[in-house]
Amino acid sequence: MTNTAFTPRVFSGIKPSGGLQLGNYLGAIKRFVGMQGEMETIYCVVDMHAITVWQDPAELANATREVAAGYLAAGLDPTKSILFNQSQVAAHAELGWIFNCVARVGWMNRMTQFKDKAGDNAEKHSLGLYAYPALMAADILLYHATHVPVGEDQKQHVELTRDIAKKFNHDYKVDFFPETAPVIDGPATRVMNLRDGTKKMSKSGESDMERINMTDDADKIAKKFKKAKSDAEPLPETVEGLADRPEARNLIDIYAALNDVTPADVVAEYAGAQWGKFKPALADLAVAKLAPISGEMARLMSDPAEIDRILADGSARAREIAQPILHKTYDIVGMLRS
Ligand code: AQP
């Protein structure tokens, strides 16, 4: 069966594992909002993924609300999209278990994000961190999602989702789960660390100076871009001139994504400029684009009951789609629904 047999549907999520950073916004949220109205859109705050590494219980609920506020402040309309937090739709965990039994250990061993996160100390990490791509496959396939907008770092996990769908369909001789497509496009699918252009920007990176947080004020944003690593050369004449210049490439990609233009447009505008000219322009642009969002996030966070109400409504709507798909999965697998 091809994906044309499935209603086009978008699913994606963000972990409340800390405050949102610019990579989450440009690589994910901004694009999620752009897909609203094109097809049915379901967006999640994936709190069950967050606890694959330690989360202070006193902060997790707040971080969950903050990610929800980030989505809403960036333009997500809860009447057009379903917005909810994962733990409130139990079917995610239930389908996740089935997929633990479909995915192969050899597949999980190839997941580069686990290797990066666990480093040399893999045995001390949670089983959840290792198994999390199978839960992510459940998040997506529980809604028969056909499109998953993600940053470049999540591409391998969406490919694993396709492998799980294919194996399930093959083993049970059904055409039940779609082969979901990752949607990875635009200039900011991999926003890099401001102090090291070879590493991705992350919420949980060691130093605050390596990322722009969505809640940073104008002074902080200006300071972080001023101190961002660049190189000794001026901006090149063409994008080809950015090869082997990861920090320069990153700053230009960020500018392009914030301003909805291409990196080639940015290079054409700033060809030959020194960093002393480009960095303040980048900081001004970032403040102009991010300040309205952080202001709206602060406003939303001052009324947590309203965020909780939006999430509860989203959970109820998500359950309506998820429950029949889970039940059908149980029937296919042969679970007695007593
Ligand atoms: N640097 C990035 N550039 C582009 N996209 C990014 N995303 C994350 N970082 C970048 C995208 O944001 C979405 C949500 O990611 P996540 O929060 O679920 O997990 P992550 O990718 O592990 O994000 P972080 O910020 O690095 O979190 P921590 O530090 O807690 O692990 C995904 O679509 C992701 O691609």
CSV table of C-alpha atoms and ligand atoms in Angstrom, one decimal:
chain,number,residue,atom,x,y,z
A,1,MET,CA,0.0,0.0,0.0
A,2,THR,CA,1.3,3.5,-0.8
A,3,ASN,CA,1.0,6.5,1.5
A,4,THR,CA,-1.7,7.8,-0.9
A,5,ALA,CA,-4.0,5.4,0.9
A,6,PHE,CA,-3.6,7.4,4.1
A,7,THR,CA,-5.0,10.8,4.9
A,8,PRO,CA,-2.1,13.3,4.8
A,9,ARG,CA,-1.4,14.1,8.4
A,10,VAL,CA,1.6,15.8,10.2
A,11,PHE,CA,2.9,14.8,13.6
A,12,SER,CA,5.9,16.1,15.4
A,13,GLY,CA,7.1,16.8,19.0
A,14,ILE,CA,9.6,18.6,21.2
A,15,LYS,CA,11.0,17.4,24.5
A,16,PRO,CA,10.5,19.6,27.6
A,17,SER,CA,14.1,18.8,28.6
A,18,GLY,CA,15.0,22.5,29.2
A,19,GLY,CA,14.1,25.9,27.8
A,20,LEU,CA,13.5,26.1,24.0
A,21,GLN,CA,16.6,27.1,22.0
A,22,LEU,CA,16.8,28.8,18.6
A,23,GLY,CA,17.4,25.4,16.8
A,24,ASN,CA,14.1,24.1,18.1
A,25,TYR,CA,12.4,27.3,16.8
A,26,LEU,CA,14.0,27.5,13.4
A,27,GLY,CA,14.4,23.7,12.7
A,28,ALA,CA,11.0,22.7,14.2
A,29,ILE,CA,8.4,25.1,15.6
A,30,LYS,CA,8.6,27.7,12.8
A,31,ARG,CA,8.2,25.0,10.2
A,32,PHE,CA,5.4,23.3,12.2
A,33,VAL,CA,3.4,26.5,12.2
A,34,GLY,CA,4.0,26.9,8.4
A,35,MET,CA,2.4,23.5,7.8
A,36,GLN,CA,-0.8,24.4,9.6
A,37,GLY,CA,-3.7,24.6,7.2
A,38,GLU,CA,-1.8,22.5,4.5
A,39,MET,CA,-3.0,19.3,6.2
A,40,GLU,CA,-4.1,18.0,9.5
A,41,THR,CA,-1.4,18.9,12.1
A,42,ILE,CA,-0.8,17.2,15.5
A,43,TYR,CA,2.0,18.6,17.7
A,44,CYS,CA,3.1,17.2,21.0
A,45,VAL,CA,5.2,18.1,24.0
A,46,VAL,CA,7.0,14.8,24.4
A,47,ASP,CA,7.4,14.6,28.2
A,48,MET,CA,7.9,10.9,28.2
A,49,HIS,CA,11.0,11.4,26.0
A,50,ALA,CA,12.3,14.1,28.4
A,51,ILE,CA,12.6,11.7,31.3
A,52,THR,CA,15.0,9.4,29.3
A,53,VAL,CA,17.5,11.6,31.1
A,54,TRP,CA,17.0,12.9,34.6
A,55,GLN,CA,14.4,15.7,34.9
A,56,ASP,CA,13.7,17.5,38.2
A,57,PRO,CA,10.0,16.7,38.9
A,58,ALA,CA,9.6,20.3,40.3
A,59,GLU,CA,10.6,21.7,36.9
A,60,LEU,CA,9.2,19.2,34.4
A,61,ALA,CA,5.6,20.5,34.5
A,62,ASN,CA,6.8,24.0,34.0
A,63,ALA,CA,9.1,23.0,31.2
A,64,THR,CA,6.1,21.2,29.6
A,65,ARG,CA,4.0,24.4,29.8
A,66,GLU,CA,6.9,26.5,28.5
A,67,VAL,CA,7.3,24.3,25.3
A,68,ALA,CA,3.5,24.6,24.8
A,69,ALA,CA,3.8,28.3,25.3
A,70,GLY,CA,6.6,28.4,22.7
A,71,TYR,CA,4.4,26.6,20.1
A,72,LEU,CA,1.5,29.0,20.8
A,73,ALA,CA,3.5,32.1,20.8
A,74,ALA,CA,5.1,31.2,17.5
A,75,GLY,CA,1.7,31.0,15.9
A,76,LEU,CA,0.3,27.5,16.5
A,77,ASP,CA,-3.5,27.8,16.6
A,78,PRO,CA,-5.0,25.2,18.9
A,79,THR,CA,-8.2,25.3,16.9
A,80,LYS,CA,-6.3,24.4,13.7
A,81,SER,CA,-3.8,22.0,15.2
A,82,ILE,CA,-4.0,19.4,18.0
A,83,LEU,CA,-1.5,20.4,20.8
A,84,PHE,CA,-1.1,18.1,23.8
A,85,ASN,CA,1.5,16.5,26.1
A,86,GLN,CA,2.4,12.9,25.3
A,87,SER,CA,2.0,11.4,28.8
A,88,GLN,CA,-1.7,12.2,28.8
A,89,VAL,CA,-2.4,9.9,25.9
A,90,ALA,CA,-1.5,6.5,27.3
A,91,ALA,CA,-1.7,4.8,23.8
A,92,HIS,CA,1.8,6.2,23.1
A,93,ALA,CA,3.3,4.0,25.8
A,94,GLU,CA,1.1,1.1,24.8
A,95,LEU,CA,2.1,1.2,21.1
A,96,GLY,CA,5.7,1.9,22.2
A,97,TRP,CA,5.8,-1.5,23.9
A,98,ILE,CA,4.5,-3.3,20.8
A,99,PHE,CA,7.2,-1.5,18.7
A,100,ASN,CA,9.9,-2.5,21.3
A,101,CYS,CA,9.0,-6.0,20.2
A,102,VAL,CA,9.2,-5.2,16.5
A,103,ALA,CA,12.4,-3.1,16.4
A,104,ARG,CA,15.7,-5.1,16.4
A,105,VAL,CA,18.5,-4.5,18.8
A,106,GLY,CA,20.9,-4.2,15.8
A,107,TRP,CA,18.8,-1.3,14.5
A,108,MET,CA,18.9,0.5,17.9
A,109,ASN,CA,22.7,-0.1,18.0
A,110,ARG,CA,23.1,2.0,14.9
A,111,MET,CA,21.3,5.1,16.3
A,112,THR,CA,23.9,7.9,16.4
A,113,GLN,CA,22.0,10.1,18.8
A,114,PHE,CA,22.3,7.5,21.5
A,115,LYS,CA,26.0,7.1,20.9
A,116,ASP,CA,26.4,10.9,21.0
A,117,LYS,CA,24.4,11.3,24.2
A,118,ALA,CA,25.7,8.2,26.1
A,119,GLY,CA,29.3,8.8,25.0
A,120,ASP,CA,31.7,6.3,26.6
A,121,ASN,CA,29.4,5.7,29.5
A,122,ALA,CA,26.5,3.9,27.8
A,123,GLU,CA,25.9,1.4,30.6
A,124,LYS,CA,25.0,4.1,33.1
A,125,HIS,CA,22.3,5.5,30.9
A,126,SER,CA,18.6,4.6,31.1
A,127,LEU,CA,17.1,1.8,29.1
A,128,GLY,CA,14.6,4.5,28.0
A,129,LEU,CA,17.3,6.6,26.3
A,130,TYR,CA,18.3,3.6,24.3
A,131,ALA,CA,14.7,2.5,23.4
A,132,TYR,CA,13.4,6.0,22.8
A,133,PRO,CA,13.4,5.8,19.0
A,134,ALA,CA,10.8,3.0,19.2
A,135,LEU,CA,8.6,5.2,21.4
A,136,MET,CA,9.1,8.0,18.8
A,137,ALA,CA,7.9,5.6,16.1
A,138,ALA,CA,4.8,4.9,18.2
A,139,ASP,CA,4.2,8.7,18.6
A,140,ILE,CA,4.2,9.1,14.8
A,141,LEU,CA,2.4,5.9,13.8
A,142,LEU,CA,-0.3,6.1,16.4
A,143,TYR,CA,-1.8,8.8,14.2
A,144,HIS,CA,-0.9,7.2,10.9
A,145,ALA,CA,1.1,10.4,10.3
A,146,THR,CA,2.4,10.6,6.8
A,147,HIS,CA,4.7,13.7,7.3
A,148,VAL,CA,7.1,14.4,10.1
A,149,PRO,CA,8.8,17.8,10.1
A,150,VAL,CA,12.1,17.5,12.0
A,151,GLY,CA,15.6,18.9,12.2
A,152,GLU,CA,18.4,17.0,10.5
A,153,ASP,CA,19.4,15.3,13.9
A,154,GLN,CA,16.1,13.4,13.9
A,155,LYS,CA,16.3,12.0,10.3
A,156,GLN,CA,17.7,8.7,11.4
A,157,HIS,CA,14.8,8.2,13.9
A,158,VAL,CA,12.2,8.9,11.3
A,159,GLU,CA,13.9,6.3,9.0
A,160,LEU,CA,13.8,3.8,11.9
A,161,THR,CA,10.1,4.6,12.1
A,162,ARG,CA,9.7,3.6,8.5
A,163,ASP,CA,11.6,0.4,9.1
A,164,ILE,CA,9.4,-0.5,12.1
A,165,ALA,CA,6.2,0.2,10.0
A,166,LYS,CA,7.6,-2.0,7.2
A,167,LYS,CA,8.5,-4.8,9.5
A,168,PHE,CA,5.2,-4.7,11.3
A,169,ASN,CA,3.3,-4.7,8.0
A,170,HIS,CA,5.4,-7.6,6.7
A,171,ASP,CA,5.3,-9.7,9.9
A,172,TYR,CA,1.6,-9.4,10.3
A,173,LYS,CA,0.8,-9.5,6.6
A,174,VAL,CA,-1.1,-6.2,6.7
A,175,ASP,CA,-0.9,-2.7,5.1
A,176,PHE,CA,-1.7,-1.0,8.3
A,177,PHE,CA,1.1,1.6,9.1
A,178,PRO,CA,2.2,4.2,6.5
A,179,GLU,CA,5.8,4.7,5.6
A,180,THR,CA,6.2,8.2,7.0
A,181,ALA,CA,8.3,10.8,5.2
A,182,PRO,CA,10.7,13.0,7.2
A,183,VAL,CA,10.2,16.7,6.1
A,184,ILE,CA,13.6,18.3,6.4
A,185,ASP,CA,13.9,21.6,4.5
A,186,GLY,CA,14.9,25.2,4.7
A,187,PRO,CA,18.2,26.8,5.7
A,188,ALA,CA,18.1,25.9,9.4
A,189,THR,CA,17.6,22.2,9.6
A,190,ARG,CA,20.8,22.0,11.7
A,191,VAL,CA,21.5,25.1,13.7
A,192,MET,CA,24.9,24.8,15.2
A,193,ASN,CA,26.5,25.6,18.6
A,194,LEU,CA,27.6,29.3,18.6
A,195,ARG,CA,31.0,28.3,20.1
A,196,ASP,CA,31.7,25.3,18.0
A,197,GLY,CA,30.3,25.1,14.4
A,198,THR,CA,30.7,21.3,14.3
A,199,LYS,CA,28.3,20.6,17.1
A,200,LYS,CA,24.5,21.1,17.1
A,201,MET,CA,22.9,23.7,19.2
A,202,SER,CA,21.1,22.0,22.1
A,203,LYS,CA,18.9,22.9,25.1
A,204,SER,CA,21.1,20.8,27.3
A,205,GLY,CA,24.5,21.9,26.0
A,206,GLU,CA,27.0,22.7,28.7
A,207,SER,CA,27.4,26.5,28.3
A,208,ASP,CA,24.6,29.0,28.0
A,209,MET,CA,26.8,31.1,25.6
A,210,GLU,CA,26.6,28.3,23.0
A,211,ARG,CA,22.9,28.7,22.3
A,212,ILE,CA,20.2,31.4,22.0
A,213,ASN,CA,17.3,30.6,24.3
A,214,MET,CA,13.9,31.6,23.2
A,215,THR,CA,13.6,33.6,26.5
A,216,ASP,CA,16.9,35.5,26.1
A,217,ASP,CA,16.5,39.3,26.2
A,218,ALA,CA,17.9,41.7,23.6
A,219,ASP,CA,21.2,42.3,25.5
A,220,LYS,CA,21.8,38.6,25.9
A,221,ILE,CA,21.2,37.9,22.3
A,222,ALA,CA,23.5,40.7,21.2
A,223,LYS,CA,26.2,39.5,23.6
A,224,LYS,CA,25.9,35.9,22.4
A,225,PHE,CA,26.2,36.7,18.7
A,226,LYS,CA,29.1,39.1,19.4
A,227,LYS,CA,31.0,36.4,21.2
A,228,ALA,CA,29.9,33.7,18.7
A,229,LYS,CA,32.9,31.9,17.1
A,230,SER,CA,33.5,33.1,13.5
A,231,ASP,CA,36.7,33.2,11.5
A,232,ALA,CA,39.3,35.7,10.2
A,233,GLU,CA,37.9,36.0,6.7
A,234,PRO,CA,35.2,38.5,5.7
A,235,LEU,CA,31.9,37.1,4.4
A,236,PRO,CA,32.4,35.4,1.0
A,237,GLU,CA,31.1,36.5,-2.4
A,238,THR,CA,29.1,33.3,-3.0
A,239,VAL,CA,27.7,30.4,-0.8
A,240,GLU,CA,30.4,28.1,-2.3
A,241,GLY,CA,32.9,30.3,-0.4
A,242,LEU,CA,31.3,28.9,2.9
A,243,ALA,CA,32.7,25.4,2.3
A,244,ASP,CA,34.9,24.5,5.2
A,245,ARG,CA,33.8,27.5,7.2
A,246,PRO,CA,31.2,25.9,9.6
A,247,GLU,CA,30.8,28.9,12.0
A,248,ALA,CA,30.4,31.3,9.1
A,249,ARG,CA,27.9,29.0,7.4
A,250,ASN,CA,25.9,28.7,10.7
A,251,LEU,CA,25.6,32.4,11.3
A,252,ILE,CA,24.5,33.0,7.6
A,253,ASP,CA,22.0,30.1,7.8
A,254,ILE,CA,20.5,31.6,11.0
A,255,TYR,CA,20.2,35.0,9.4
A,256,ALA,CA,18.6,33.4,6.3
A,257,ALA,CA,16.1,31.4,8.3
A,258,LEU,CA,15.1,34.3,10.6
A,259,ASN,CA,14.6,36.5,7.6
A,260,ASP,CA,12.9,33.9,5.3
A,261,VAL,CA,15.5,34.3,2.6
A,262,THR,CA,18.1,32.0,1.2
A,263,PRO,CA,21.8,31.8,2.3
A,264,ALA,CA,22.6,33.0,-1.2
A,265,ASP,CA,20.5,36.2,-0.6
A,266,VAL,CA,22.4,36.9,2.6
A,267,VAL,CA,25.8,36.4,1.0
A,268,ALA,CA,24.8,38.6,-1.9
A,269,GLU,CA,23.8,41.4,0.6
A,270,TYR,CA,26.8,41.1,2.8
A,271,ALA,CA,29.6,40.0,0.4
A,272,GLY,CA,33.0,41.2,1.6
A,273,ALA,CA,31.6,42.5,4.9
A,274,GLN,CA,33.5,42.0,8.2
A,275,TRP,CA,32.0,40.1,11.1
A,276,GLY,CA,32.0,43.4,13.1
A,277,LYS,CA,29.3,44.6,10.7
A,278,PHE,CA,27.4,41.3,10.2
A,279,LYS,CA,27.1,40.1,13.8
A,280,PRO,CA,25.3,43.3,15.0
A,281,ALA,CA,22.9,43.1,12.0
A,282,LEU,CA,22.2,39.4,12.9
A,283,ALA,CA,21.6,40.3,16.5
A,284,ASP,CA,19.2,43.1,15.6
A,285,LEU,CA,17.3,40.7,13.2
A,286,ALA,CA,17.1,38.0,15.9
A,287,VAL,CA,15.8,40.5,18.5
A,288,ALA,CA,13.2,41.8,16.1
A,289,LYS,CA,12.0,38.3,15.2
A,290,LEU,CA,12.3,36.7,18.7
A,291,ALA,CA,11.2,39.4,21.1
A,292,PRO,CA,7.5,39.2,20.1
A,293,ILE,CA,7.6,35.5,20.6
A,294,SER,CA,9.4,35.6,24.0
A,295,GLY,CA,7.0,38.4,25.1
A,296,GLU,CA,4.0,36.3,24.1
A,297,MET,CA,5.5,33.2,25.9
A,298,ALA,CA,5.9,35.3,29.1
A,299,ARG,CA,2.3,36.4,28.8
A,300,LEU,CA,1.0,32.8,28.3
A,301,MET,CA,3.2,31.5,31.1
A,302,SER,CA,1.5,34.0,33.5
A,303,ASP,CA,-1.7,32.0,33.0
A,304,PRO,CA,-0.7,28.3,33.4
A,305,ALA,CA,-4.4,27.3,33.8
A,306,GLU,CA,-5.1,28.4,30.3
A,307,ILE,CA,-2.1,26.4,28.9
A,308,ASP,CA,-3.3,23.4,30.9
A,309,ARG,CA,-6.8,23.8,29.4
A,310,ILE,CA,-5.4,23.9,25.8
A,311,LEU,CA,-3.3,20.8,26.5
A,312,ALA,CA,-6.2,18.9,28.0
A,313,ASP,CA,-8.5,19.7,25.1
A,314,GLY,CA,-5.7,18.6,22.7
A,315,SER,CA,-5.2,15.3,24.6
A,316,ALA,CA,-8.9,14.5,24.3
A,317,ARG,CA,-8.8,15.1,20.6
A,318,ALA,CA,-5.6,13.1,20.2
A,319,ARG,CA,-7.1,10.2,22.1
A,320,GLU,CA,-10.0,10.1,19.6
A,321,ILE,CA,-7.6,9.5,16.7
A,322,ALA,CA,-5.1,7.3,18.6
A,323,GLN,CA,-7.5,4.9,20.4
A,324,PRO,CA,-9.0,3.2,17.3
A,325,ILE,CA,-5.5,2.8,15.8
A,326,LEU,CA,-4.2,1.2,19.0
A,327,HIS,CA,-7.2,-1.1,19.2
A,328,LYS,CA,-6.8,-2.2,15.6
A,329,THR,CA,-3.1,-2.8,16.3
A,330,TYR,CA,-4.0,-5.0,19.3
A,331,ASP,CA,-6.4,-7.0,17.1
A,332,ILE,CA,-3.7,-7.4,14.4
A,333,VAL,CA,-1.2,-8.6,17.0
A,334,GLY,CA,-3.7,-11.0,18.6
A,335,MET,CA,-4.1,-9.3,22.0
A,336,LEU,CA,-7.4,-10.5,23.5
A,337,ARG,CA,-9.4,-7.3,24.2
A,338,SER,CA,-11.3,-8.7,27.1
B,1,AQP,N1,20.1,22.6,16.6
B,1,AQP,C1,19.0,22.3,15.9
B,1,AQP,N2,18.8,22.7,14.7
B,1,AQP,C2,17.7,22.4,14.0
B,1,AQP,N3,16.7,21.6,14.6
B,1,AQP,C3,16.9,21.3,15.8
B,1,AQP,N4,16.1,20.6,16.7
B,1,AQP,C4,16.7,20.4,17.9
B,1,AQP,N5,17.9,21.0,17.8
B,1,AQP,C5,18.0,21.6,16.6
B,1,AQP,C6,14.8,20.0,16.3
B,1,AQP,O1,13.9,20.4,17.3
B,1,AQP,C7,12.9,19.4,17.4
B,1,AQP,C8,12.7,19.0,18.9
B,1,AQP,O2,13.8,18.4,19.3
B,1,AQP,P1,13.8,17.7,20.8
B,1,AQP,O3,13.7,18.8,21.8
B,1,AQP,O4,12.8,16.7,20.9
B,1,AQP,O5,15.2,17.0,20.9
B,1,AQP,P2,16.6,17.3,20.4
B,1,AQP,O6,16.7,17.2,19.0
B,1,AQP,O7,17.5,16.4,21.2
B,1,AQP,O8,16.8,18.8,20.9
B,1,AQP,P3,17.8,19.4,21.9
B,1,AQP,O9,17.5,20.9,22.0
B,1,AQP,O10,19.2,19.0,21.5
B,1,AQP,O11,17.4,18.8,23.3
B,1,AQP,P4,18.3,18.1,24.3
B,1,AQP,O12,19.5,18.9,24.6
B,1,AQP,O13,17.5,17.9,25.6
B,1,AQP,O14,18.7,16.7,23.7
B,1,AQP,C9,13.3,18.2,16.6
B,1,AQP,O15,12.6,18.2,15.3
B,1,AQP,C10,14.8,18.5,16.3
B,1,AQP,O16,15.3,18.0,15.1
